[in-house]
Each structure stands twice: as C-alpha cells, then as structure tokens.
Coordinates of C-alpha atoms in Angstrom, one line a residue:
Chain A
M20 CA -43.0 -6.8 -90.3
S21 CA -45.3 -6.4 -87.3
A22 CA -45.9 -3.0 -85.9
V23 CA -44.9 -1.9 -82.4
G24 CA -48.0 -0.8 -80.5
L25 CA -47.5 2.1 -78.1
I26 CA -50.2 2.7 -75.5
C27 CA -49.7 6.4 -75.0
G28 CA -50.1 8.4 -71.8
S29 CA -49.2 12.0 -71.4
G30 CA -46.0 13.9 -72.2
T31 CA -43.7 14.0 -75.1
L32 CA -42.2 10.6 -74.4
P33 CA -44.7 8.6 -76.6
I34 CA -44.0 11.0 -79.5
E35 CA -40.2 10.6 -79.1
A36 CA -40.6 6.9 -78.9
A37 CA -42.8 6.7 -82.0
E38 CA -40.3 8.8 -84.0
L39 CA -37.4 6.6 -82.9
I40 CA -39.2 3.4 -83.8
Q41 CA -40.1 4.7 -87.3
R42 CA -36.6 6.0 -87.8
A43 CA -35.3 2.5 -87.0
G44 CA -37.5 1.3 -89.9
R45 CA -40.3 -0.4 -88.0
P46 CA -44.0 0.4 -88.3
V47 CA -45.6 1.9 -85.2
F48 CA -49.2 2.1 -84.1
L49 CA -50.3 4.4 -81.3
A50 CA -53.3 3.7 -79.0
A51 CA -53.8 7.2 -77.4
L52 CA -55.5 7.4 -74.1
K53 CA -58.1 10.1 -74.2
G54 CA -57.5 12.7 -71.5
S55 CA -53.8 11.8 -71.3
A56 CA -52.1 11.6 -74.7
T57 CA -51.3 14.8 -76.7
A58 CA -52.8 15.5 -80.1
E59 CA -49.4 15.0 -81.6
V60 CA -50.1 11.2 -81.7
E61 CA -52.2 12.0 -84.8
R62 CA -48.9 12.4 -86.8
F63 CA -48.7 8.6 -86.6
P64 CA -51.1 5.7 -87.3
H65 CA -53.3 5.8 -84.2
V66 CA -56.5 5.2 -82.5
W67 CA -58.0 7.2 -79.6
I68 CA -59.1 5.0 -76.7
R69 CA -61.1 5.8 -73.6
M70 CA -60.1 4.1 -70.4
G71 CA -62.2 0.9 -70.3
E72 CA -62.5 0.5 -74.1
I73 CA -60.7 -2.8 -73.8
G74 CA -62.5 -4.4 -76.7
K75 CA -61.7 -1.5 -79.0
L76 CA -58.1 -1.5 -77.9
F77 CA -57.3 -5.1 -78.6
R78 CA -59.3 -5.0 -81.9
S79 CA -57.3 -2.0 -83.0
L80 CA -54.0 -3.5 -82.1
E81 CA -54.8 -6.7 -84.0
G82 CA -56.0 -4.7 -87.0
A83 CA -52.7 -2.8 -87.1
N84 CA -50.7 -6.0 -87.0
V85 CA -49.3 -5.3 -83.6
R86 CA -47.6 -8.2 -81.7
E87 CA -45.5 -6.2 -79.2
V88 CA -46.9 -3.5 -77.0
S89 CA -45.2 -0.9 -74.9
L90 CA -46.8 1.5 -72.3
V91 CA -45.3 5.0 -72.6
G92 CA -46.0 8.2 -70.8
A93 CA -47.8 8.9 -67.5
V94 CA -51.3 7.7 -66.9
Q95 CA -53.6 8.8 -64.2
R96 CA -54.8 5.8 -62.2
P97 CA -58.5 5.5 -63.1
A98 CA -61.2 5.2 -60.6
L99 CA -63.4 2.2 -61.3
K100 CA -66.5 4.4 -61.5
D101 CA -64.9 6.5 -64.3
L102 CA -64.3 3.4 -66.4
R103 CA -66.6 2.9 -69.3
I104 CA -66.0 -0.8 -70.0
D105 CA -67.0 -1.6 -73.6
M106 CA -68.6 -4.8 -74.8
G107 CA -65.1 -6.4 -75.5
G108 CA -64.1 -5.6 -71.9
L109 CA -67.2 -6.8 -70.1
G110 CA -65.9 -10.4 -69.8
S111 CA -62.8 -9.0 -68.1
L112 CA -64.7 -6.9 -65.5
P113 CA -63.9 -9.1 -62.5
E114 CA -60.2 -9.1 -63.5
I115 CA -60.2 -5.3 -63.9
T116 CA -61.9 -4.8 -60.6
R117 CA -59.2 -6.9 -58.9
L118 CA -56.4 -5.0 -60.6
L119 CA -57.7 -1.6 -59.5
A120 CA -58.1 -2.8 -55.9
G121 CA -54.3 -3.3 -55.3
G122 CA -51.3 -1.0 -55.1
D123 CA -49.6 0.6 -58.0
D124 CA -47.1 -2.3 -58.4
H125 CA -49.9 -4.7 -58.4
L126 CA -51.8 -2.7 -61.0
L127 CA -48.9 -2.5 -63.3
R128 CA -48.0 -6.1 -63.0
G129 CA -51.7 -6.9 -63.5
V130 CA -51.9 -4.8 -66.7
I131 CA -48.9 -6.6 -68.1
K132 CA -50.4 -10.0 -67.4
F133 CA -53.8 -8.8 -68.8
V134 CA -52.2 -7.7 -72.1
E135 CA -50.0 -10.8 -72.4
D136 CA -52.9 -13.1 -71.7
R137 CA -54.5 -11.7 -74.9
G138 CA -51.5 -12.8 -77.0
F139 CA -49.3 -9.7 -77.0
V140 CA -45.8 -9.4 -75.8
V141 CA -45.2 -6.4 -73.4
R142 CA -41.9 -4.7 -74.0
G143 CA -40.3 -1.9 -72.0
I144 CA -39.7 1.4 -73.7
H145 CA -36.0 0.8 -73.2
E146 CA -36.4 -2.2 -75.4
V147 CA -38.4 -0.7 -78.3
A148 CA -36.7 2.7 -78.2
P149 CA -33.3 2.2 -76.4
E150 CA -32.2 5.6 -77.5
L151 CA -34.5 7.1 -74.9
T152 CA -32.3 5.6 -72.1
A153 CA -28.9 6.7 -71.1
P154 CA -26.1 5.6 -73.5
L155 CA -22.8 4.2 -72.2
G156 CA -20.5 7.1 -71.8
L157 CA -20.8 10.8 -71.5
V158 CA -23.8 12.9 -72.4
G159 CA -22.8 16.6 -72.5
R160 CA -19.4 18.0 -72.5
R161 CA -18.3 17.9 -68.9
Q162 CA -15.8 15.1 -67.9
P163 CA -15.7 13.5 -64.5
S164 CA -12.4 13.7 -62.6
A165 CA -10.6 10.6 -61.3
A166 CA -12.1 11.4 -57.9
D167 CA -15.5 11.5 -59.4
V168 CA -14.9 8.1 -61.1
A169 CA -13.9 6.7 -57.7
D170 CA -17.1 8.1 -56.2
I171 CA -19.2 6.5 -59.0
A172 CA -17.6 3.1 -58.4
L173 CA -18.3 3.4 -54.7
A174 CA -21.9 4.4 -55.2
V175 CA -22.5 1.6 -57.8
G176 CA -21.1 -0.9 -55.3
A177 CA -23.4 0.3 -52.5
L178 CA -26.4 0.2 -54.8
R179 CA -25.6 -3.4 -55.9
A180 CA -25.1 -4.4 -52.2
L181 CA -28.5 -3.1 -51.4
G182 CA -30.1 -4.9 -54.3
P183 CA -31.4 -7.9 -52.3
F184 CA -33.1 -5.5 -50.0
D185 CA -35.0 -3.7 -52.7
V186 CA -33.5 -0.4 -51.8
G187 CA -31.2 1.7 -53.8
Q188 CA -32.5 3.7 -56.7
G189 CA -30.0 6.4 -55.7
V190 CA -26.9 6.9 -53.7
V191 CA -24.8 10.1 -53.3
A192 CA -21.1 9.6 -52.7
I193 CA -18.7 12.5 -52.0
G194 CA -15.0 12.1 -51.4
R195 CA -15.0 8.3 -51.3
R196 CA -17.8 8.4 -48.7
V197 CA -21.4 7.3 -49.1
V198 CA -23.3 10.3 -47.7
A199 CA -26.9 9.5 -48.6
V200 CA -28.9 6.4 -49.6
E201 CA -32.3 6.7 -51.1
A202 CA -35.1 4.5 -49.8
A203 CA -38.7 5.5 -49.6
E204 CA -38.1 9.3 -49.7
G205 CA -37.2 9.5 -53.4
T206 CA -34.3 11.0 -55.3
D207 CA -35.3 14.7 -55.0
S208 CA -35.7 14.5 -51.3
M209 CA -32.4 12.7 -50.9
L210 CA -30.6 15.5 -52.9
G211 CA -32.3 18.1 -50.8
R212 CA -30.9 16.4 -47.7
V213 CA -27.4 16.4 -49.2
T214 CA -27.8 20.2 -49.8
R215 CA -28.8 20.8 -46.2
L216 CA -26.0 18.7 -44.8
S217 CA -23.5 20.4 -47.0
K218 CA -24.7 23.9 -46.1
G219 CA -24.7 22.9 -42.4
G220 CA -21.0 22.0 -42.7
K221 CA -21.7 18.3 -42.0
L222 CA -20.0 16.8 -45.0
R223 CA -16.3 17.6 -44.6
R224 CA -16.1 18.4 -48.3
D225 CA -13.6 20.4 -50.2
G226 CA -15.7 22.6 -52.6
R227 CA -17.8 21.0 -55.3
G228 CA -17.5 17.3 -55.9
G229 CA -19.2 13.9 -55.6
V230 CA -21.9 12.2 -57.6
L231 CA -25.5 11.0 -57.7
V232 CA -25.7 7.5 -59.1
K233 CA -29.1 6.1 -60.1
T234 CA -30.1 2.6 -61.0
P235 CA -33.3 0.7 -61.0
K236 CA -34.3 -1.2 -57.9
R237 CA -34.2 -4.9 -58.2
S238 CA -38.0 -5.2 -58.0
Q239 CA -38.7 -2.6 -60.6
D240 CA -40.3 -4.1 -63.7
L241 CA -38.5 -2.0 -66.3
R242 CA -41.3 -2.8 -68.8
V243 CA -43.6 -0.3 -67.0
D244 CA -41.5 1.5 -64.4
L245 CA -38.2 2.8 -65.6
P246 CA -36.3 5.3 -63.4
A247 CA -35.7 8.6 -65.0
I248 CA -33.4 11.6 -64.9
G249 CA -35.0 15.0 -65.7
V250 CA -33.9 18.6 -65.7
R251 CA -35.1 18.9 -62.1
T252 CA -32.7 16.1 -61.0
L253 CA -29.8 18.0 -62.6
E254 CA -30.8 21.2 -60.9
L255 CA -31.0 19.5 -57.5
A256 CA -27.6 17.8 -58.1
A257 CA -26.1 21.2 -58.9
E258 CA -27.6 22.7 -55.7
A259 CA -26.1 19.9 -53.7
Q260 CA -22.7 21.0 -55.2
L261 CA -22.2 17.6 -56.9
A262 CA -19.8 17.2 -59.8
G263 CA -22.2 15.1 -61.8
V264 CA -24.7 12.4 -62.2
A265 CA -24.2 8.8 -63.4
V266 CA -27.0 6.4 -64.3
A267 CA -27.2 2.7 -65.3
A268 CA -26.8 2.8 -69.1
G269 CA -29.8 1.4 -70.9
Q270 CA -31.9 1.2 -67.7
V271 CA -32.6 4.8 -66.9
L272 CA -34.7 7.2 -69.0
L273 CA -33.0 10.3 -70.3
A274 CA -36.1 11.8 -72.0
G275 CA -35.1 14.8 -74.1
R276 CA -31.4 13.9 -74.1
G277 CA -30.3 17.0 -76.0
E278 CA -32.0 19.3 -73.5
L279 CA -30.5 17.3 -70.6
A280 CA -27.0 17.5 -72.1
A281 CA -27.4 21.3 -72.5
K282 CA -28.7 21.7 -69.0
A283 CA -25.8 19.6 -67.5
D284 CA -23.3 21.7 -69.5
Q285 CA -25.0 24.9 -68.2
L286 CA -24.9 23.7 -64.6
G287 CA -21.3 22.5 -64.9
L288 CA -22.3 18.8 -64.3
F289 CA -21.1 15.7 -66.0
L290 CA -23.9 13.3 -67.0
A291 CA -22.8 9.7 -67.8
G292 CA -24.2 6.3 -68.5
V293 CA -22.2 3.6 -66.7
P294 CA -22.5 -0.2 -66.9
V295 CA -24.5 -1.7 -64.1
A296 CA -25.6 -5.4 -64.2
E297 CA -29.3 -5.6 -64.7
A298 CA -31.3 -6.4 -61.6
A299 CA -32.4 -10.1 -61.6
Chain B
M6 CA -5.0 -6.7 -9.3
S7 CA -4.4 -3.6 -11.6
A8 CA -7.1 -0.9 -11.6
V9 CA -9.2 0.2 -14.6
G10 CA -8.4 3.8 -15.4
L11 CA -11.3 5.9 -16.7
I12 CA -10.6 9.2 -18.4
C13 CA -13.8 10.9 -17.6
G14 CA -15.7 13.4 -19.8
S15 CA -19.1 14.8 -19.1
G16 CA -22.4 13.1 -18.2
T17 CA -23.4 10.3 -15.9
L18 CA -21.8 7.6 -18.0
P19 CA -18.3 7.7 -16.2
I20 CA -20.1 7.3 -12.8
E21 CA -22.2 4.4 -14.0
A22 CA -19.1 2.8 -15.5
A23 CA -17.1 3.3 -12.3
E24 CA -19.9 1.7 -10.2
L25 CA -20.2 -1.3 -12.5
I26 CA -16.4 -1.9 -12.5
Q27 CA -16.3 -1.7 -8.7
R28 CA -19.3 -4.0 -8.4
A29 CA -17.6 -6.5 -10.6
G30 CA -14.8 -6.5 -7.9
R31 CA -12.1 -4.5 -9.8
P32 CA -10.4 -1.4 -8.5
V33 CA -11.1 1.7 -10.5
F34 CA -9.3 5.0 -10.9
L35 CA -10.8 8.1 -12.4
A36 CA -8.9 10.8 -14.3
A37 CA -11.5 13.6 -14.4
L38 CA -11.2 16.2 -17.0
K39 CA -11.7 19.7 -15.5
G40 CA -14.6 21.5 -17.2
S41 CA -16.1 18.3 -18.4
A42 CA -16.5 15.7 -15.6
T43 CA -19.0 16.0 -12.8
A44 CA -18.1 16.3 -9.1
E45 CA -19.5 12.8 -8.6
V46 CA -16.2 11.4 -9.7
E47 CA -14.9 12.3 -6.2
R48 CA -16.8 9.3 -4.8
F49 CA -14.1 7.2 -6.4
P50 CA -10.3 7.2 -6.3
H51 CA -9.6 10.0 -8.7
V52 CA -7.4 12.9 -9.9
W53 CA -8.5 16.1 -11.6
I54 CA -6.7 16.8 -14.8
R55 CA -6.6 19.9 -17.0
M56 CA -6.5 19.3 -20.8
G57 CA -2.8 19.3 -21.6
E58 CA -1.6 18.0 -18.2
I59 CA -0.2 15.0 -20.0
G60 CA 2.6 14.4 -17.5
K61 CA 0.3 14.5 -14.5
L62 CA -2.2 12.2 -16.2
F63 CA 0.3 9.4 -17.0
R64 CA 2.1 9.8 -13.6
S65 CA -1.3 9.5 -11.8
L66 CA -2.4 6.4 -13.8
E67 CA 0.9 4.7 -13.1
G68 CA 0.7 5.6 -9.4
A69 CA -2.8 4.1 -9.2
N70 CA -1.5 0.8 -10.7
V71 CA -3.6 1.3 -13.9
R72 CA -2.7 -0.8 -17.0
E73 CA -6.0 -0.6 -18.9
V74 CA -7.5 2.8 -19.7
S75 CA -11.0 3.6 -21.1
L76 CA -12.3 7.0 -22.3
V77 CA -15.8 7.6 -21.1
G78 CA -18.3 10.5 -21.5
A79 CA -18.3 13.4 -23.9
V80 CA -15.2 15.7 -24.3
Q81 CA -15.2 19.0 -26.0
R82 CA -12.5 19.0 -28.6
P83 CA -9.9 21.4 -27.2
A84 CA -8.4 24.2 -29.2
L85 CA -4.6 24.1 -29.2
K86 CA -4.4 27.6 -27.7
D87 CA -6.5 26.4 -24.7
L88 CA -4.1 23.6 -23.9
R89 CA -1.8 24.0 -21.0
I90 CA 0.8 21.4 -21.8
D91 CA 2.7 20.5 -18.5
M92 CA 6.3 19.5 -18.3
G93 CA 5.5 15.9 -18.8
G94 CA 3.7 16.7 -22.0
L95 CA 6.1 19.1 -23.6
G96 CA 8.1 16.3 -25.3
S97 CA 4.9 15.3 -27.0
L98 CA 3.9 18.7 -28.3
P99 CA 4.6 18.1 -32.0
E100 CA 2.5 14.9 -31.7
I101 CA -0.3 16.7 -30.0
T102 CA -0.3 19.5 -32.6
R103 CA -0.6 16.9 -35.3
L104 CA -3.5 15.1 -33.6
L105 CA -5.5 18.3 -33.2
A106 CA -5.0 19.2 -36.9
G107 CA -7.0 16.3 -38.3
G108 CA -10.7 15.3 -38.2
D109 CA -12.4 13.7 -35.2
D110 CA -11.7 10.1 -36.3
H111 CA -8.1 11.1 -36.8
L112 CA -8.0 12.7 -33.3
L113 CA -9.5 9.7 -31.6
R114 CA -7.3 7.2 -33.3
G115 CA -4.4 9.4 -32.4
V116 CA -5.3 9.6 -28.8
I117 CA -5.5 5.8 -28.6
K118 CA -2.1 5.4 -30.2
F119 CA -0.7 8.2 -27.9
V120 CA -1.9 6.4 -24.8
E121 CA -0.9 2.9 -26.0
D122 CA 2.6 4.2 -26.9
R123 CA 3.0 5.0 -23.2
G124 CA 2.4 1.4 -22.3
F125 CA -1.3 1.4 -21.5
V126 CA -4.0 -0.8 -23.1
V127 CA -7.0 1.2 -24.4
R128 CA -10.3 -0.6 -23.8
G129 CA -13.7 0.3 -25.0
I130 CA -16.3 1.0 -22.3
H131 CA -18.2 -2.0 -23.7
E132 CA -15.3 -4.1 -22.7
V133 CA -14.7 -2.7 -19.1
A134 CA -18.4 -2.3 -18.3
P135 CA -20.4 -4.4 -20.7
E136 CA -23.6 -3.8 -18.7
L137 CA -23.7 -0.3 -20.2
T138 CA -24.4 -1.8 -23.6
A139 CA -27.5 -3.5 -24.9
P140 CA -27.9 -7.0 -23.6
L141 CA -29.1 -9.8 -25.8
G142 CA -32.9 -9.9 -25.6
L143 CA -35.6 -7.6 -24.4
V144 CA -35.2 -4.4 -22.3
G145 CA -38.5 -3.3 -21.1
R146 CA -41.8 -5.2 -21.2
R147 CA -43.0 -4.8 -24.8
Q148 CA -42.6 -7.8 -27.1
P149 CA -42.0 -7.5 -30.8
S150 CA -44.5 -9.3 -33.1
A151 CA -43.5 -11.8 -35.7
A152 CA -43.8 -9.0 -38.3
D153 CA -41.5 -6.9 -36.2
V154 CA -39.0 -9.7 -36.0
A155 CA -39.1 -10.1 -39.8
D156 CA -38.4 -6.3 -40.1
I157 CA -35.5 -6.6 -37.7
A158 CA -33.9 -9.4 -39.7
L159 CA -34.4 -7.4 -43.0
A160 CA -32.8 -4.3 -41.5
V161 CA -29.9 -6.2 -40.0
G162 CA -29.3 -7.7 -43.4
A163 CA -29.3 -4.3 -45.1
L164 CA -26.9 -2.9 -42.5
R165 CA -24.5 -5.8 -42.9
A166 CA -24.6 -5.5 -46.7
L167 CA -23.7 -1.8 -46.4
G168 CA -20.8 -2.6 -44.1
P169 CA -18.1 -2.5 -46.7
F170 CA -19.3 0.9 -47.7
D171 CA -19.0 2.3 -44.2
V172 CA -22.6 3.3 -44.2
G173 CA -25.3 1.9 -42.0
Q174 CA -25.5 2.9 -38.4
G175 CA -29.2 2.8 -38.8
V176 CA -32.0 1.4 -41.0
V177 CA -35.8 1.7 -40.6
A178 CA -37.8 -1.2 -42.0
I179 CA -41.6 -1.2 -42.1
G180 CA -43.7 -4.1 -43.4
R181 CA -40.8 -6.0 -44.9
R182 CA -39.6 -3.0 -46.7
V183 CA -36.5 -0.9 -46.0
V184 CA -37.8 2.7 -46.0
A185 CA -34.8 4.6 -44.7
V186 CA -31.1 4.2 -44.6
E187 CA -28.9 6.4 -42.5
A188 CA -25.7 7.8 -44.0
A189 CA -24.3 11.2 -43.1
E190 CA -27.5 12.7 -41.8
G191 CA -27.6 10.8 -38.4
T192 CA -30.3 8.7 -36.7
D193 CA -32.5 11.5 -35.5
S194 CA -32.7 13.1 -38.9
M195 CA -33.5 9.7 -40.5
L196 CA -36.3 9.1 -38.0
G197 CA -37.7 12.6 -38.7
R198 CA -37.8 11.7 -42.4
V199 CA -39.8 8.5 -41.7
T200 CA -42.2 10.6 -39.6
R201 CA -42.7 13.0 -42.5
L202 CA -43.1 10.2 -45.1
S203 CA -45.6 8.5 -42.9
K204 CA -47.7 11.6 -42.3
G205 CA -47.5 12.4 -46.0
G206 CA -49.0 8.9 -46.7
K207 CA -45.9 7.8 -48.6
L208 CA -45.3 4.6 -46.7
R209 CA -48.3 2.3 -47.4
R210 CA -48.4 1.2 -43.8
D211 CA -51.1 -0.2 -41.7
G212 CA -51.1 1.7 -38.5
R213 CA -48.1 1.4 -36.1
G214 CA -45.3 -1.0 -37.0
G215 CA -41.8 -1.3 -38.2
V216 CA -38.4 -1.0 -36.5
L217 CA -35.3 1.1 -36.2
V218 CA -32.2 -1.1 -36.1
K219 CA -28.8 0.4 -35.0
T220 CA -25.4 -1.1 -35.3
P221 CA -21.9 0.4 -35.4
K222 CA -20.5 1.3 -38.7
R223 CA -17.6 -0.9 -39.8
S224 CA -15.0 1.9 -39.5
Q225 CA -16.2 2.9 -36.0
D226 CA -13.5 2.2 -33.3
L227 CA -15.7 0.9 -30.5
R228 CA -13.0 1.8 -28.0
V229 CA -13.8 5.5 -28.4
D230 CA -16.9 5.8 -30.5
L231 CA -19.8 3.5 -29.5
P232 CA -23.2 4.2 -31.0
A233 CA -25.8 5.0 -28.4
I234 CA -29.6 4.9 -27.9
G235 CA -31.0 7.6 -25.7
V236 CA -34.5 8.8 -24.6
R237 CA -34.6 11.1 -27.6
T238 CA -34.1 8.2 -30.0
L239 CA -37.0 6.4 -28.4
E240 CA -39.2 9.5 -28.6
L241 CA -38.4 9.9 -32.3
A242 CA -39.1 6.3 -33.0
A243 CA -42.5 6.6 -31.3
E244 CA -43.2 9.7 -33.4
A245 CA -42.4 7.7 -36.5
Q246 CA -45.0 5.2 -35.4
L247 CA -42.5 2.4 -35.2
A248 CA -43.2 -0.7 -33.1
G249 CA -39.7 -0.7 -31.5
V250 CA -36.0 -0.4 -31.6
A251 CA -33.4 -3.1 -31.9
V252 CA -29.6 -2.6 -31.5
A253 CA -26.5 -4.8 -31.9
A254 CA -26.2 -6.4 -28.4
G255 CA -22.9 -5.5 -26.7
Q256 CA -22.1 -2.9 -29.4
V257 CA -24.5 -0.1 -28.7
L258 CA -24.6 2.0 -25.5
L259 CA -27.9 1.9 -23.5
A260 CA -26.8 4.5 -20.8
G261 CA -29.4 4.6 -18.0
R262 CA -30.9 1.2 -19.0
G263 CA -33.6 1.4 -16.4
E264 CA -34.8 4.8 -17.5
L265 CA -34.7 3.7 -21.1
A266 CA -36.7 0.6 -20.4
A267 CA -39.3 2.7 -18.6
K268 CA -39.4 5.2 -21.4
A269 CA -39.9 2.4 -24.0
D270 CA -42.7 0.9 -22.0
Q271 CA -44.4 4.3 -21.6
L272 CA -44.1 4.9 -25.4
G273 CA -45.3 1.4 -26.2
L274 CA -42.1 0.5 -27.9
F275 CA -40.1 -2.7 -27.6
L276 CA -36.4 -2.3 -27.1
A277 CA -34.2 -5.3 -27.9
G278 CA -30.5 -6.3 -28.2
V279 CA -30.0 -8.6 -31.2
P280 CA -26.9 -10.5 -32.3
V281 CA -24.9 -8.8 -35.0
A282 CA -21.5 -10.0 -36.0
E283 CA -19.0 -7.4 -34.9
A284 CA -17.6 -5.2 -37.8
A285 CA -14.1 -6.3 -38.9

C-alpha cells in the first residue's frame, strides 16, 4: 500500500493528521518544512526539507512510496531570495519564480500543479483525514432549538445563493433574518460587527439566539484552503450572543475537535456539522 | 382632476415633490405635520395637522378633492401619550394603539392600511414624483469605465440573488470581486468597512476603482420606505476609493439631484441609475 505524504507546515494539525492516517491503517510519510514544522514530526517516518529543496523533496517522497500528497499546516510565504533551490529544483526555477510573483491563490494553485506535474496526486486534508473536519451532527452537548434550526436553514440558503458571486464563507442569521454577510472582511470581523449592532440595539432580538454558518466559498480549492473554526470563532460567536455555530460537514476544519466541543459547551453554544452541497 | 395629497414630514423633499407635481400639471394639497414639516409648505394649498388629528386630516383631504395620498419626508415616531386624538380619530383609537405597539415596518404597513381603509389610495413618492428618484443613465459628468460596468453587473447580480433572503440594500464590488454585502449594519457602516479594509491593504486593489450598488430590499414597501442616496453616501464612497455609485433607476431617491450631481463631479465619482427588476 502506498504511503500518504504530508508536507508539513506549523501547528498541531500535521501531527493530528498523521495519527489519524496511521490509525486508519495507512502508512504515512512526513516532509517537514524547516522553520515551520514542529519536532513532533519525528515520531513518524519523515524527512526535514528546507524551502527550495525541491529535488530532495521529490526523491524522498518517491523513496517512501508516496503517491498522494497533502499540504497541512500553515506555511510562511517564502521570499525568492530566501529560497535555496537544490540541484533537483534548478530546472524548475523559472516556474518557481512565476509562482511566487502572483497572489496567494495563484501560488497555491501553482504548487498543486507543480506537484501533480511530477506524478503525484494532491489530496485535501479533508480527504486523507476526514476526521479533522466537522462531522454531520452535533459536536458538544448543546442542542439547537427549532428557531436555531430555522436560522441555520436561512443562512445556508443565503450562502448558496451567493455561491456564484464567490462570496459567502459566513452568514449570521438571527430570528429568521440575515443580519450579516461575510465578504472580504473575514469571519472574526463580521462577528464583531454583529456584537456592536446587538449592543447598539440595532438587531431587534430577544435575548440570546441566532447562528453563524460557515461554508467554503465556491472558488476555494479545498485541497489547500479549507475554512476552519477555532476557539476564537466560538468566543466571538458567544460575544455576539449567538446560540451556536453550524458548518458544512466534511468541508470545514475542526482542528482539536475535543477542545472545541468542550469550549462550545463552556460557552453555552451548540456546534453542528450540517449538509451543504459541495461548491462546484 | 383630483389633487395629490402629500402628508409632509421634515426636510425639503415634500417641497420638491409638491413643485414637481404642480409642474406636471396636477393639483397638490399638503397636510403638514406640526413639529416636522417646514414653513415652506405654506407656498402650496395646505393644512397644518397635529399628530393624532385624524378627523381633521381626513376631512381636509376630502375637502381638497384628494384621492391619492403620499407620505413624504421624515417623521418622528410618536409616543402614544403625545398623541392628541381628535373627535374624528377617537373611533380608531384601538387601531392606532395597535399600530404604535409594533416595529417600524409594522407601523408603516399599518398606516397604509389605515389610510386605504378610509378610501384613499396610498402612492409612493416614486410614483407621484418620479423625478425624485434616480433616472436611467448618468447623473453628473463622470463616466464609468468598462471595469466599473462589470463591477456594477456583478453587484446587481449578487443583490438579486440575495433578494429572497431580504438582504441586499447594498453591495460593494471592486475588481470583479464582491468585497462587502450590507445586511443589518446599513450602507454607511458598510462603506466604512471597505475604507478600513482598503487602508489595511486587505483588498488587493489597484488604486481607485469599484462601485457601490444600492437597490431596495425585497420586503421594502416603496410607498413608505424608499432607499436614498445622499451627499454623505457619496462622501463615504469617495473615502472608500470607489469609482462611483449605481442605484436602481426609479427605485432609489436622489433628493436634490442637482446638488448630488455636483458633489459626485467634485469627488470624481460617477453616479448612475441602472435597470433592476422591481422586487416582488
């Protein structure tokens, strides 16, 4: 059986992913980026890679019988001058230069193509370790009310309607009314707005209630750019006096699910994965 | 020919409307609300009415041969205790009490029904004085670029998609990307957000460009609640480094059109009325 190759950036996500893949009975091989990945990668078959050691990366992956590769954890965007391109990478230098010249989306799409051109298949972390994403159903003990369920349905509808416009990672609905739509400002900023509107008496609400719903945007390539819910999201949702948070099951990262469930319980929020048709 | 009755709140809008109706060759009759309307109403056939003088209001309208009534200008929501209900209004007291107990939408819808139940037709100011709303085409001298036109089309599409969710009085699109969607926060707050995102380097934009598009929400009853563009909107759009503002022709108030056109020119903004199917 071929191994799953994880190109590992920072944080605990690469370690969680590696454990989940092994537990599912598949071999795993970690290519740990120096300066980003944690030392914990050494608990698994691994190689340390400097940014730019393209030749070493692909030789290691081949040597470990890797066919599928996933990029996990945050990586600082490298400056071209900091790259030490090794012999195996020199032939790709013009391609690498082009990649680094564009925006982030361009870079990520370029990296996928670059890796796939060398014969590997790039998989999203939600494919190789689906347990890292939201399951269908409740996480934590709190249950949404019937009114919350109606707000979830309304918000999911608004997000789907916005799909063709590449907007809509997040919507807040309260009392059957869409009160905030996320565009360029990000989820945290949107939740802050809801808190301010609520405190300013602008929301005609009856105590705590309403939901944040998060889904990927249509243009998001889930292989390299999965939306995520963290402890901070839950804290801001509680500050906005929402009843809970619902996310597209299988399409939104819930890293540290146990911790998130405990946090949701502590804040009195429900946290749920709901079915949302995957963006085309 | 029957006269158009204008129930006049504050501001210059009632006066502008009265002039436009007279110029179109129709008689006009102004019922001026004491404490709200300006003394300029006295240039036209008029009566002064205290809040609560329901009997006097309807008698005056009938005496002036009014069949169609329009509510123009801002009115402070009255407290029940401040109302001096006259003899003609006493029979309606339970109805009035119920009206004042609900939200603003409820109040306005109630006022329409109250007036129509007495045999009048309630018309929107956009119907009796369509010149007060945005015309189709350009207001002011500035022309949108081809890129601006593409942004307008994108924003109109997003607003229409959001129609069923009763969101979407405003959208800002920049560089073929929807960057802000207005929900409960209001247009001014949304424009402030775009300014902050832009100054914070979050918008990947190339100098000045992009548009604010405004349309009515689907649930808005245009007879009593027409969206409006004012000088302040233009100033905030300029601060957000937008190229211009487009609104649904015939469905958005441009009170003081000459002044707005001059302001748009001065700020280097285009201001345009564009066709948007009326909300159902």
